mmCIF file of C-alpha atoms and ligand atoms in Angstrom:
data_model
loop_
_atom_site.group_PDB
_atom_site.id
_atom_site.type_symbol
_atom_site.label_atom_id
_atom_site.label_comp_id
_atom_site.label_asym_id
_atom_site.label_seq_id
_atom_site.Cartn_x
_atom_site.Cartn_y
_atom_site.Cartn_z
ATOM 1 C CA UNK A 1277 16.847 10.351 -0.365
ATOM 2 C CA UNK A 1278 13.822 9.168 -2.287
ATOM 3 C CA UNK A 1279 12.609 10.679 -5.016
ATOM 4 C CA UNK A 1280 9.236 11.542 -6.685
ATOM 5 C CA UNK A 1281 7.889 9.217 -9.478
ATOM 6 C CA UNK A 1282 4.536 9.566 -11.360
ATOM 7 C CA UNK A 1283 2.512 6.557 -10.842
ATOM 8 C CA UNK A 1284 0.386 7.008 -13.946
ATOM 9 C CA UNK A 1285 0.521 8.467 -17.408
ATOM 10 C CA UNK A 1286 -1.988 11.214 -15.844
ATOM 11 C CA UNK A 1287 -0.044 11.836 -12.800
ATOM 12 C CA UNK A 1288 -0.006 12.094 -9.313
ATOM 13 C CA UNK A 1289 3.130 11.955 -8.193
ATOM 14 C CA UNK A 1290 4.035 9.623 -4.987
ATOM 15 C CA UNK A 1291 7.820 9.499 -3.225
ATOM 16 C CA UNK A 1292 9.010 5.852 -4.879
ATOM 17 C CA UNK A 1293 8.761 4.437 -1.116
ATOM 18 C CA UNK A 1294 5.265 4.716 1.090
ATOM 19 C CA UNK A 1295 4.986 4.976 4.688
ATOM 20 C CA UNK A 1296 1.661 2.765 5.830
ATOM 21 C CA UNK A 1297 -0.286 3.873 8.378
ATOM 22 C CA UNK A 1298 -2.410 -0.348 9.186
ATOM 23 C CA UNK A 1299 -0.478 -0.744 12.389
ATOM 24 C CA UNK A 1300 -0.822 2.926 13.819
ATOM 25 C CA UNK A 1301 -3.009 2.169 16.664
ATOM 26 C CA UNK A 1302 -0.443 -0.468 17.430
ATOM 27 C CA UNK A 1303 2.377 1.626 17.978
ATOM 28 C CA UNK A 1304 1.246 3.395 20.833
ATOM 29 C CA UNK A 1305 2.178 7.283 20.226
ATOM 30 C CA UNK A 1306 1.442 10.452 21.414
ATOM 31 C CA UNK A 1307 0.048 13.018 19.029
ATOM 32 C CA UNK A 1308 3.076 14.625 19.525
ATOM 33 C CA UNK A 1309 5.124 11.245 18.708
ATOM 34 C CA UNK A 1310 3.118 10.742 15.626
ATOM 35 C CA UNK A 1311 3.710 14.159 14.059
ATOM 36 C CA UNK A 1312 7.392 13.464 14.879
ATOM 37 C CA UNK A 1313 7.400 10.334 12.930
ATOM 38 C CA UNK A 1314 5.449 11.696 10.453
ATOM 39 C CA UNK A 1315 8.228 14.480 10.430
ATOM 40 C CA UNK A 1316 10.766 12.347 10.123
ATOM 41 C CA UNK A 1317 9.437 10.366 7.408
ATOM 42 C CA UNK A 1318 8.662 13.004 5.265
ATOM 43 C CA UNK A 1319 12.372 14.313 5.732
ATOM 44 C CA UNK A 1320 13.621 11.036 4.313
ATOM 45 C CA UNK A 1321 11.631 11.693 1.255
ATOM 46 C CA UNK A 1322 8.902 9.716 2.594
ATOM 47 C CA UNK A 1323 5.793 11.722 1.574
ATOM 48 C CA UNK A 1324 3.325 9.295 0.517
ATOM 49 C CA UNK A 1325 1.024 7.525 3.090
ATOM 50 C CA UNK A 1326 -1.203 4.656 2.941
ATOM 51 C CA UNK A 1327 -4.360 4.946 5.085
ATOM 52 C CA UNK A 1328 -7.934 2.553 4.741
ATOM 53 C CA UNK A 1329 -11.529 3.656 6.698
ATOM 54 C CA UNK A 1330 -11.241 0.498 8.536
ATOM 55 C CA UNK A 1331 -7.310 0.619 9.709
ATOM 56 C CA UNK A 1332 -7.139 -0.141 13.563
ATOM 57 C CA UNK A 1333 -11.283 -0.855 13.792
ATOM 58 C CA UNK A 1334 -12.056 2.640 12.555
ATOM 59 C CA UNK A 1335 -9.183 4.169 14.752
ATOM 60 C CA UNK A 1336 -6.247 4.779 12.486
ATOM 61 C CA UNK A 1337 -7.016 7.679 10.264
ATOM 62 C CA UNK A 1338 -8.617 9.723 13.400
ATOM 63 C CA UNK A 1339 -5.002 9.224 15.172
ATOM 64 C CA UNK A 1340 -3.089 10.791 12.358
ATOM 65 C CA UNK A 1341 -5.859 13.076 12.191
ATOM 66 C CA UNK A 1342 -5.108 14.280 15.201
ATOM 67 C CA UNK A 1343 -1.009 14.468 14.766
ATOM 68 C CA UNK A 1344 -2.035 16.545 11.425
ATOM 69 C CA UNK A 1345 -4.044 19.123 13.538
ATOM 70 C CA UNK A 1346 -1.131 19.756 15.821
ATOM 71 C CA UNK A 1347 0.472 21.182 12.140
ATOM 72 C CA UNK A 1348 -1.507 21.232 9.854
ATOM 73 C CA UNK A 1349 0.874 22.785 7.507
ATOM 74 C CA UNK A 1350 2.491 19.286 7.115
ATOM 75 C CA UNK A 1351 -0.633 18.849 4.868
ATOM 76 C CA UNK A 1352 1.402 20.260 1.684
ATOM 77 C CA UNK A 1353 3.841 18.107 1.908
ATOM 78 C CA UNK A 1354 2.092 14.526 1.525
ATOM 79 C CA UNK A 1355 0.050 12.904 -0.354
ATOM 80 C CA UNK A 1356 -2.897 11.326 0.888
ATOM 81 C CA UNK A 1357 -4.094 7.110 -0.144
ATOM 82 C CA UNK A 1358 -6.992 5.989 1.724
ATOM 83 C CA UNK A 1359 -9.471 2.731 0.939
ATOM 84 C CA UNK A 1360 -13.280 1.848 1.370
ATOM 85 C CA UNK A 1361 -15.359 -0.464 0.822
ATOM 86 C CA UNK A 1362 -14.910 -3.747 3.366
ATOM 87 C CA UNK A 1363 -17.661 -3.230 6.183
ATOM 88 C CA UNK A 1364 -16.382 -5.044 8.944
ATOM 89 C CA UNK A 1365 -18.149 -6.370 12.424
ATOM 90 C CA UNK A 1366 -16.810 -4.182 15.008
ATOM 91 C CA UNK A 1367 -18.742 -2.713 18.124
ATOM 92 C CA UNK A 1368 -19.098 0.257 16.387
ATOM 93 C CA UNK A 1369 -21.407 -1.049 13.675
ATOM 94 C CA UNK A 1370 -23.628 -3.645 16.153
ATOM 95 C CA UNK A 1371 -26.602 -3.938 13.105
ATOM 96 C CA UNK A 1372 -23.845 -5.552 11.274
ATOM 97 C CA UNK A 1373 -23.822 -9.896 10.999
ATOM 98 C CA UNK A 1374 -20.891 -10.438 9.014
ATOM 99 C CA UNK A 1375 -17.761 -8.711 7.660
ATOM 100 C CA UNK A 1376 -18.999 -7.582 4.176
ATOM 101 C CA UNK A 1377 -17.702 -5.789 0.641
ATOM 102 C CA UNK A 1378 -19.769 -2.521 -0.271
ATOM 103 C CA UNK A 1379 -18.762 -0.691 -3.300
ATOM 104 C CA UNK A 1380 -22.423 0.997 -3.411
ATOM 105 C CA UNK A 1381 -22.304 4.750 -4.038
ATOM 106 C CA UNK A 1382 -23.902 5.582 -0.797
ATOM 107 C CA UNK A 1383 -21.303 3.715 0.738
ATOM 108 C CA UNK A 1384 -18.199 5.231 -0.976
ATOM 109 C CA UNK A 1385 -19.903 8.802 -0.314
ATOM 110 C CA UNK A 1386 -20.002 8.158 3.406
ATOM 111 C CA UNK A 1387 -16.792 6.563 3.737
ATOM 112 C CA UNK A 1388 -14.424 9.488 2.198
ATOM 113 C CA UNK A 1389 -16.648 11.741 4.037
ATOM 114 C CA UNK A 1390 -15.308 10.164 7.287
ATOM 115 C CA UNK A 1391 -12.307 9.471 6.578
ATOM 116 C CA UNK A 1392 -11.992 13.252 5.294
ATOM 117 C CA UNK A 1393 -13.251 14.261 8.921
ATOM 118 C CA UNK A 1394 -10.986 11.956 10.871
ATOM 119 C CA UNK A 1395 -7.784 12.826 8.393
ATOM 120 C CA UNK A 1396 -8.943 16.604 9.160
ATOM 121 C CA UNK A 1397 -8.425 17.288 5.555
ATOM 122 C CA UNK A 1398 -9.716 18.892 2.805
ATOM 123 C CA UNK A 1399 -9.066 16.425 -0.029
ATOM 124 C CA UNK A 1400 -7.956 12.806 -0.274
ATOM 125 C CA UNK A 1401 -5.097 12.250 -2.814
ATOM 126 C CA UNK A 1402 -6.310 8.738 -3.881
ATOM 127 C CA UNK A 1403 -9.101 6.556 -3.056
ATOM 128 C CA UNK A 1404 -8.848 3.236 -3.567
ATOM 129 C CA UNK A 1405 -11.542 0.600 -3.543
ATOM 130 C CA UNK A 1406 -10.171 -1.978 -1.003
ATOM 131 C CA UNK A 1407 -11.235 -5.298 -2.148
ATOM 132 C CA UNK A 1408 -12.935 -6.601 -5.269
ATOM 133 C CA UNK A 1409 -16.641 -6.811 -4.215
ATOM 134 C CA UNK A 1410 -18.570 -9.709 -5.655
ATOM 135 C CA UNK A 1411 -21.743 -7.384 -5.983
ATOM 136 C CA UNK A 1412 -19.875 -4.360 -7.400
ATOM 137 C CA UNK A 1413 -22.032 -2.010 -10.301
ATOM 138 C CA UNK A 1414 -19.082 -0.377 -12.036
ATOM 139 C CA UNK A 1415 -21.388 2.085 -13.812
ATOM 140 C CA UNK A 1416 -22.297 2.958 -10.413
ATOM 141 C CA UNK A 1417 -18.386 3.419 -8.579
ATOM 142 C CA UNK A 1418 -17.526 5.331 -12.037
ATOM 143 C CA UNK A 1419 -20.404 7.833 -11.308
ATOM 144 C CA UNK A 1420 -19.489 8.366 -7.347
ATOM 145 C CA UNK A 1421 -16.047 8.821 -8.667
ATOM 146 C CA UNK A 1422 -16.934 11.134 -11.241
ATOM 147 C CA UNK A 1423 -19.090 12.895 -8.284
ATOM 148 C CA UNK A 1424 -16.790 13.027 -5.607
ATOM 149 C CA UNK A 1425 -13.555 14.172 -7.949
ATOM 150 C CA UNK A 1426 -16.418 16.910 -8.982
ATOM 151 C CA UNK A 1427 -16.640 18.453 -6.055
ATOM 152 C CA UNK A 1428 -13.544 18.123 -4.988
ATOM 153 C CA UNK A 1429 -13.542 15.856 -2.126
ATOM 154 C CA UNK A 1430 -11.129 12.983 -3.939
ATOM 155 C CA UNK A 1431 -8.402 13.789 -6.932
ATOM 156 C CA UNK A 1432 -7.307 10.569 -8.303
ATOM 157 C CA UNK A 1433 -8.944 6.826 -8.109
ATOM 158 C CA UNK A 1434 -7.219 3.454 -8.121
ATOM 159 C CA UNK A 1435 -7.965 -0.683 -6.542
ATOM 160 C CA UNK A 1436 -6.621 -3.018 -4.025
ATOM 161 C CA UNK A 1437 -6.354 -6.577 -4.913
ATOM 162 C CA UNK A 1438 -8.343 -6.591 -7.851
ATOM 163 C CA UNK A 1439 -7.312 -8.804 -10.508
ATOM 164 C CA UNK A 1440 -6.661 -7.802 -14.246
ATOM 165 C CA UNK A 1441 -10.531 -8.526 -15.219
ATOM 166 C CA UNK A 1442 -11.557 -6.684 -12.504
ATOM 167 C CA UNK A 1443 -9.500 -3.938 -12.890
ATOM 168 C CA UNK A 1444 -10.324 -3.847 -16.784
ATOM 169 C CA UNK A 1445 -14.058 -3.988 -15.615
ATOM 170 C CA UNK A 1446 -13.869 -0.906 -13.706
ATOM 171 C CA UNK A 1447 -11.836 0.933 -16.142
ATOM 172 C CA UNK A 1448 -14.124 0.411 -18.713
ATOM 173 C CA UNK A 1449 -17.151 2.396 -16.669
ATOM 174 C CA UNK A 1450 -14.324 5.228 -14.984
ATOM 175 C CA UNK A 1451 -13.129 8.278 -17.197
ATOM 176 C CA UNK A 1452 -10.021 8.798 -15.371
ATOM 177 C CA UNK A 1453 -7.374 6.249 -15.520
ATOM 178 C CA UNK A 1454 -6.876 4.577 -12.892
ATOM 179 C CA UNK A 1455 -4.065 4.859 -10.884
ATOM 180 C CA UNK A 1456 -2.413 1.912 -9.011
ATOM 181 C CA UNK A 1457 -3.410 -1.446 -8.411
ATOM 182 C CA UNK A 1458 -2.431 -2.121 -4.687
ATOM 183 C CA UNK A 1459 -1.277 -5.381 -3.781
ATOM 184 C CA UNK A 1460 0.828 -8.348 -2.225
ATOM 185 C CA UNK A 1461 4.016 -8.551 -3.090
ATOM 186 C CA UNK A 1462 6.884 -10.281 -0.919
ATOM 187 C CA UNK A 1463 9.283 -13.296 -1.322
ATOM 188 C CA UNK A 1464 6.781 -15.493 0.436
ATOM 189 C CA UNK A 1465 3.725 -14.644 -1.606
ATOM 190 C CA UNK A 1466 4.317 -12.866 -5.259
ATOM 191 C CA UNK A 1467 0.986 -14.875 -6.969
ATOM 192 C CA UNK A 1468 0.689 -11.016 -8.681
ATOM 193 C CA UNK A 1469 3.888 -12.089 -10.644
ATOM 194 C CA UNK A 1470 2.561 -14.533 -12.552
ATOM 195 C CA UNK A 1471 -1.787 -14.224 -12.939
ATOM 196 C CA UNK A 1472 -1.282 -10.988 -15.005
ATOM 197 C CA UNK A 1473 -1.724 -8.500 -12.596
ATOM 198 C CA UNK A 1474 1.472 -6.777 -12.843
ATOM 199 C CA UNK A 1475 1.907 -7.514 -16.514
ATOM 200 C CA UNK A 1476 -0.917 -5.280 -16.692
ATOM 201 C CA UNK A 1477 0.409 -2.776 -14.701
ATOM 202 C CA UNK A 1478 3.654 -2.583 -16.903
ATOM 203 C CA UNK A 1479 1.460 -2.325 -19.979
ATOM 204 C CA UNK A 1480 -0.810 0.308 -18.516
ATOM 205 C CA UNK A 1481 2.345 2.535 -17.476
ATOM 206 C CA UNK A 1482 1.127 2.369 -13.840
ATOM 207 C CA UNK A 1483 3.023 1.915 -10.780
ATOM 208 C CA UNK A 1484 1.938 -1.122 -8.260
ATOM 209 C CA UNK A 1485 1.602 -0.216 -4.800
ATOM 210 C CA UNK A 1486 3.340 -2.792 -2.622
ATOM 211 C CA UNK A 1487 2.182 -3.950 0.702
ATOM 212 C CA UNK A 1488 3.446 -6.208 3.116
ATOM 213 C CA UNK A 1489 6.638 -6.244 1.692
ATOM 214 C CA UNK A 1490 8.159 -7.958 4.467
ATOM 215 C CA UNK A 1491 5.089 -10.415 4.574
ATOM 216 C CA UNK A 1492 3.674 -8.825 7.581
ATOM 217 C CA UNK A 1493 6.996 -9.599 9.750
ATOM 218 C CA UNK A 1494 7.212 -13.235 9.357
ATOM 219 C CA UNK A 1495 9.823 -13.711 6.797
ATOM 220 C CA UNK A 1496 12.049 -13.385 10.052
ATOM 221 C CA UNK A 1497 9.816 -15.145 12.450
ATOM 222 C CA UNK A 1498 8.359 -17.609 10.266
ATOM 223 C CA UNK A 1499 9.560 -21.330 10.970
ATOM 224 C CA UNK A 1500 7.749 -22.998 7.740
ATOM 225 C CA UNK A 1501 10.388 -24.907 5.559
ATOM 226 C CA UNK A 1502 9.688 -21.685 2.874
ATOM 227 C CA UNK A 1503 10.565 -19.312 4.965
ATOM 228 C CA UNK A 1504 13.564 -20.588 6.287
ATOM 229 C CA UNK A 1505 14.699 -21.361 3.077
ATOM 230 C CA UNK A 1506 13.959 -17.681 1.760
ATOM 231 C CA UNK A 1507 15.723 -15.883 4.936
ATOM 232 C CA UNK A 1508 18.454 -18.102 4.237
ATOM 233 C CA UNK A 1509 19.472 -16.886 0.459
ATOM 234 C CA UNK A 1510 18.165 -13.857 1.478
ATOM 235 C CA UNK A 1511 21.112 -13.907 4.322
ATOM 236 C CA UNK A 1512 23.689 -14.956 1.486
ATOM 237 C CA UNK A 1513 22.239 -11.934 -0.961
ATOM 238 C CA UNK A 1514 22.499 -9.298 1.746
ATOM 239 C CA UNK A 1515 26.128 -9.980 2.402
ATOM 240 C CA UNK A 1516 26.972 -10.746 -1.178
ATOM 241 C CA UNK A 1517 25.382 -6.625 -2.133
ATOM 242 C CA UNK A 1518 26.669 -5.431 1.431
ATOM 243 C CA UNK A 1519 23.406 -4.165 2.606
ATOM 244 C CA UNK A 1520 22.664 -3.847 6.164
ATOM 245 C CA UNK A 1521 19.554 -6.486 6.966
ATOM 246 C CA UNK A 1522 17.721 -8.517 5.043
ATOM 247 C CA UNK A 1523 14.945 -6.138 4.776
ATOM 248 C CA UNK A 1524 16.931 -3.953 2.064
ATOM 249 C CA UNK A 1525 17.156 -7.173 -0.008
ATOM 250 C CA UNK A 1526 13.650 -7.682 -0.109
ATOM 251 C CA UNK A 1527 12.583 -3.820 -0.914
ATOM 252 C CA UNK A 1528 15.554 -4.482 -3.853
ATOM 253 C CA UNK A 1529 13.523 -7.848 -4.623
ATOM 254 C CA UNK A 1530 10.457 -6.135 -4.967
ATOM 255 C CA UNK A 1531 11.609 -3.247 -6.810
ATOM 256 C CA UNK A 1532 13.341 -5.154 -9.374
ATOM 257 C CA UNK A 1533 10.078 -6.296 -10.707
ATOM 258 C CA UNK A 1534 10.341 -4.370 -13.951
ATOM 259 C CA UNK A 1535 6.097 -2.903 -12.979
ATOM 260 C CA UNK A 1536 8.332 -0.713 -10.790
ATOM 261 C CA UNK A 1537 6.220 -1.513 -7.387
ATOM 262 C CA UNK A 1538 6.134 0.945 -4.647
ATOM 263 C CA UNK A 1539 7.110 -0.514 -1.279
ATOM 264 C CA UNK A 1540 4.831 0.504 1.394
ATOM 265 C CA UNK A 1541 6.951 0.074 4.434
ATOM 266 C CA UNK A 1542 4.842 -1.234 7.114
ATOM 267 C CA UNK A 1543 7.308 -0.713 10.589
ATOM 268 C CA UNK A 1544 6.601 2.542 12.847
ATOM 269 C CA UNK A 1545 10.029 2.551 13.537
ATOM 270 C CA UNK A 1546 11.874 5.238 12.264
ATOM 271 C CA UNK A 1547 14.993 3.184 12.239
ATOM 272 C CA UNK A 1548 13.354 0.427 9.994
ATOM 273 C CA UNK A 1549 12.413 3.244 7.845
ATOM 274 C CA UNK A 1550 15.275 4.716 7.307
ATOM 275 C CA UNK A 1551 16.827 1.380 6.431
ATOM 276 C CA UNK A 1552 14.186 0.940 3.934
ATOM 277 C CA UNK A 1553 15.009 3.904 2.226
ATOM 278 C CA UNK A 1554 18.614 2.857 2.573
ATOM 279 C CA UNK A 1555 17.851 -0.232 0.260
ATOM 280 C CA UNK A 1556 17.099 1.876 -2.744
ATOM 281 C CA UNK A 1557 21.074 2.209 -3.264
ATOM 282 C CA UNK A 1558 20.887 -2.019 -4.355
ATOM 283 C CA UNK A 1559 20.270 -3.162 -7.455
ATOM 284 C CA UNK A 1560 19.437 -7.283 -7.600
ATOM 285 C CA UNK A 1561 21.062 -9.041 -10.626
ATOM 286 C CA UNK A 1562 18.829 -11.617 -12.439
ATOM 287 C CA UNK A 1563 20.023 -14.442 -11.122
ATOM 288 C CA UNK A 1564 19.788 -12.886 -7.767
ATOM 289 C CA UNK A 1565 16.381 -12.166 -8.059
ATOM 290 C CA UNK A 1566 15.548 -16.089 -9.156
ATOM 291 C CA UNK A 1567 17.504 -16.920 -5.998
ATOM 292 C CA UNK A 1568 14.844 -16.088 -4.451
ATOM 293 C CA UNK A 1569 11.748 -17.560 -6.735
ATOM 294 C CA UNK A 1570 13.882 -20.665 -6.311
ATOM 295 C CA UNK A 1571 14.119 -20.801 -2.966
ATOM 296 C CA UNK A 1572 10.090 -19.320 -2.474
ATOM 297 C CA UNK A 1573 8.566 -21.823 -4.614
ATOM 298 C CA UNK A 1574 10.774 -24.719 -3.347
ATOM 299 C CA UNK A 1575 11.929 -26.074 -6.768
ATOM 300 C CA UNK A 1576 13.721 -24.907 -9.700
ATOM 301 C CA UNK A 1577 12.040 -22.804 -12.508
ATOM 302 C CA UNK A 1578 10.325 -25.346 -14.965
HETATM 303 P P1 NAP B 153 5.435 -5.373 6.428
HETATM 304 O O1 NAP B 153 6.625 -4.475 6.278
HETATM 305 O O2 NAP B 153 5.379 -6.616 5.655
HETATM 306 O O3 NAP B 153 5.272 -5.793 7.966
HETATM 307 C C1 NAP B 153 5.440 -4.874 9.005
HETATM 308 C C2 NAP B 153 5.623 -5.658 10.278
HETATM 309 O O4 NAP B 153 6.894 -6.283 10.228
HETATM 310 C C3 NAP B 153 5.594 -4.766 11.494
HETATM 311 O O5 NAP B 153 4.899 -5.441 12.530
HETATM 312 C C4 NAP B 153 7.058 -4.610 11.829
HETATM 313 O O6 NAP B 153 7.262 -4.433 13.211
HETATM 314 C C5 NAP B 153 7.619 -5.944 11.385
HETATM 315 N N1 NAP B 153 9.041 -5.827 11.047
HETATM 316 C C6 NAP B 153 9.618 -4.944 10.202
HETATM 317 N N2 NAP B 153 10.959 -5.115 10.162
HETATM 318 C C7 NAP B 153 11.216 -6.122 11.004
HETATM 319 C C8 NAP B 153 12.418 -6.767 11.402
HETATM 320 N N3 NAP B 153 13.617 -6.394 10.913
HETATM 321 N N4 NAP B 153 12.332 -7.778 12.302
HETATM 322 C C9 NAP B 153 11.135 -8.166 12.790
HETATM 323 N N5 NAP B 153 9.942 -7.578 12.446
HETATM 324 C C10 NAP B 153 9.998 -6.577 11.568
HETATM 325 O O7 NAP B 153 4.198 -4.463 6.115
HETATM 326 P P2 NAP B 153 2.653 -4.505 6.587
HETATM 327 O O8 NAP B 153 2.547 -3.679 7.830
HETATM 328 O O9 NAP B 153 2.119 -5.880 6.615
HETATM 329 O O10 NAP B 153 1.993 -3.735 5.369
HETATM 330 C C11 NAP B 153 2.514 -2.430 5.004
HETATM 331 C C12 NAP B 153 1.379 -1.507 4.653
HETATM 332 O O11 NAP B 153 0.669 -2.050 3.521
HETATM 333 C C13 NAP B 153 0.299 -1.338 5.732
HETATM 334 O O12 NAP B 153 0.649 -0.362 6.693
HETATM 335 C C14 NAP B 153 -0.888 -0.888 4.897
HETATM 336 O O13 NAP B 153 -0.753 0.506 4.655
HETATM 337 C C15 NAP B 153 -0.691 -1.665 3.592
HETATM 338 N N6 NAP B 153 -1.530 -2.880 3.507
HETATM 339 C C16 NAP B 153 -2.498 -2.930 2.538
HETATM 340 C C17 NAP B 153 -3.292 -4.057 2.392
HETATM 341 C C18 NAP B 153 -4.343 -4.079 1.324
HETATM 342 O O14 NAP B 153 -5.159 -5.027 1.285
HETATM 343 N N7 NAP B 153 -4.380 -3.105 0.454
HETATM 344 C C19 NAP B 153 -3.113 -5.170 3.232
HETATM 345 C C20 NAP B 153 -2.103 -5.105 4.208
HETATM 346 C C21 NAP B 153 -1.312 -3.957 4.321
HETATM 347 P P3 NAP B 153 7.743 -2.992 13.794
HETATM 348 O O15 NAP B 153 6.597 -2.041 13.650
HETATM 349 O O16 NAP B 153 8.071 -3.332 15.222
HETATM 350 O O17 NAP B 153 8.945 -2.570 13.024
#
């Protein structure tokens, strides 16, 4: 079962592993599917979800939306990420040229207010901003924050990708701390390890979401010479801990980052889930661990 843990020194509390919510539309559910999944998730321990505006072209929060309506008692029992601020160029928006960043205030106002209509909920758990943005004001996200946790409509703020500047940057202008930092982290792409972004995160006391843990499916379809190197120690790992599939060694590589990352488990397949939440039993020795750096980066550490 997975527990609770509080992501920063001012709370909230998220379950240790997240359920995203990118590839909804993908999965091709009924309402009545989705609350099931949903459901079952949340009986795992499961309660955290990761949702952005944009997920599925716009699509993604209205379809869980719509599961949530069906119960919306399920409500208590999660809590609630969703991101703004990346304008994209879908049909929907035909004025638009080019994808774009917009961390204005008029944009983060109308952008929980939709995704608070197509969630069908009161109150968003955590907003993030999605992507640093180039022409950000921090003075002015810190005062729609400030706004927006005023009257209710968001409780707690955090980033996506920003790096340590950036996320010191914002801090500096927002009276609340901050509350994750959500970013890549898998054995084919852990650049967070080593720029400071996750020393930062272990210094603030604040938990690291994790996405794309499993690098978006192609650590086991991937045919570079990287990744066939990393699924093959990854192979020799999982049979040397006696988990399952490689999958549980890579949540255990990712957790054993001592920033104590949240995996956010990408699959809408309750199966995969539950083998994700089967991986927090393993525990990766050191050496383990630099296994797979080793075999990642292609050489030996310097
Ligand atoms: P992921 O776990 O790396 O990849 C999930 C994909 O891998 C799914 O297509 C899944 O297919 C496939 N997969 C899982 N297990 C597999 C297996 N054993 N064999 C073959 N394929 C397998 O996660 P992700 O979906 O890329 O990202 C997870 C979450 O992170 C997203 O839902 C989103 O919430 C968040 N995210 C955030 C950002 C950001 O910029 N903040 C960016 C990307 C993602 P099945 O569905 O068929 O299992």
């Amino acid at each position: 079962m997975v527990s609770k843990v509080t992501i920063a020194p001012q709370g909230p509390e998220f379950s240790q592993m997240i359920q995203g919510y990118w590839r909804l539309a993908e999965w091709g559910m009924t309402p009545q599917e989705r609350l099931t999944f949903l459901k079952q998730h949340i009986e795992l321990g499961v309660t955290t979800v990761d949702h952005a505006d944009i997920y599925g072209g716009y699509e993604c929060e209205q379809l869980f939306g719509e599961a949530l309506k069906l119960d919306p008692c399920v409500r208590d029992q999660i809590e609630i990420v969703t991101k703004c601020d990346i304008n994209l160029c879908v049909d929907k928006f035909p004025q638009r040229k080019v994808n774009h960043y917009d961390t204005s205030a008029a944009h983060i106002y109308q952008s929980v207010n939709n995704s608070l209509e197509r969630l069908a909920v009161e109150q968003i758990d955590v907003l993030l901003i999605h992507r640093p943005d180039a022409l950000m004001d921090a003075d002015e996200v810190a005062e729609a924050f400030a706004e927006l946790r005023k009257v209710g409509k968001v409780k707690h703020f955090g980033v996506s990708n920003f790096s340590p500047r950036q996320f010191e940057l914002l801090q500096s202008r927002v009276s609340q701390p901050l509350v994750t930092n959500q970013v890549e982290i898998n054995p084919l792409n852990f650049d967070v390890v080593h720029d400071g972004t996750l020393d930062q995160m272990q210094m603030l006391r604040t938990l690291p979401m994790a996405w794309s843990c499993l690098g978006g499916g192609s650590i086991f379809s991937g045919d570079t010479e990287q990744a066939t190197r990393v699924r093959d120690v990854l192979e020799a790992i999982r049979a040397e801990i006696g988990a399952s599939s490689i999958d549980q060694v890579i949540y255990a590589w990712v957790r054993r980052l001592p920033s104590n990352p949240l995996p956010i488990i990408g699959s809408g397949k309750i199966e995969r889930v539950k083998s994700a939440v089967e991986s927090l039993q393993f525990e990766l020795t050191r050496e383990q661990w630099y296994r797979v750096w080793v075999a990642s980066k292609g050489h030996g550490v310097p």
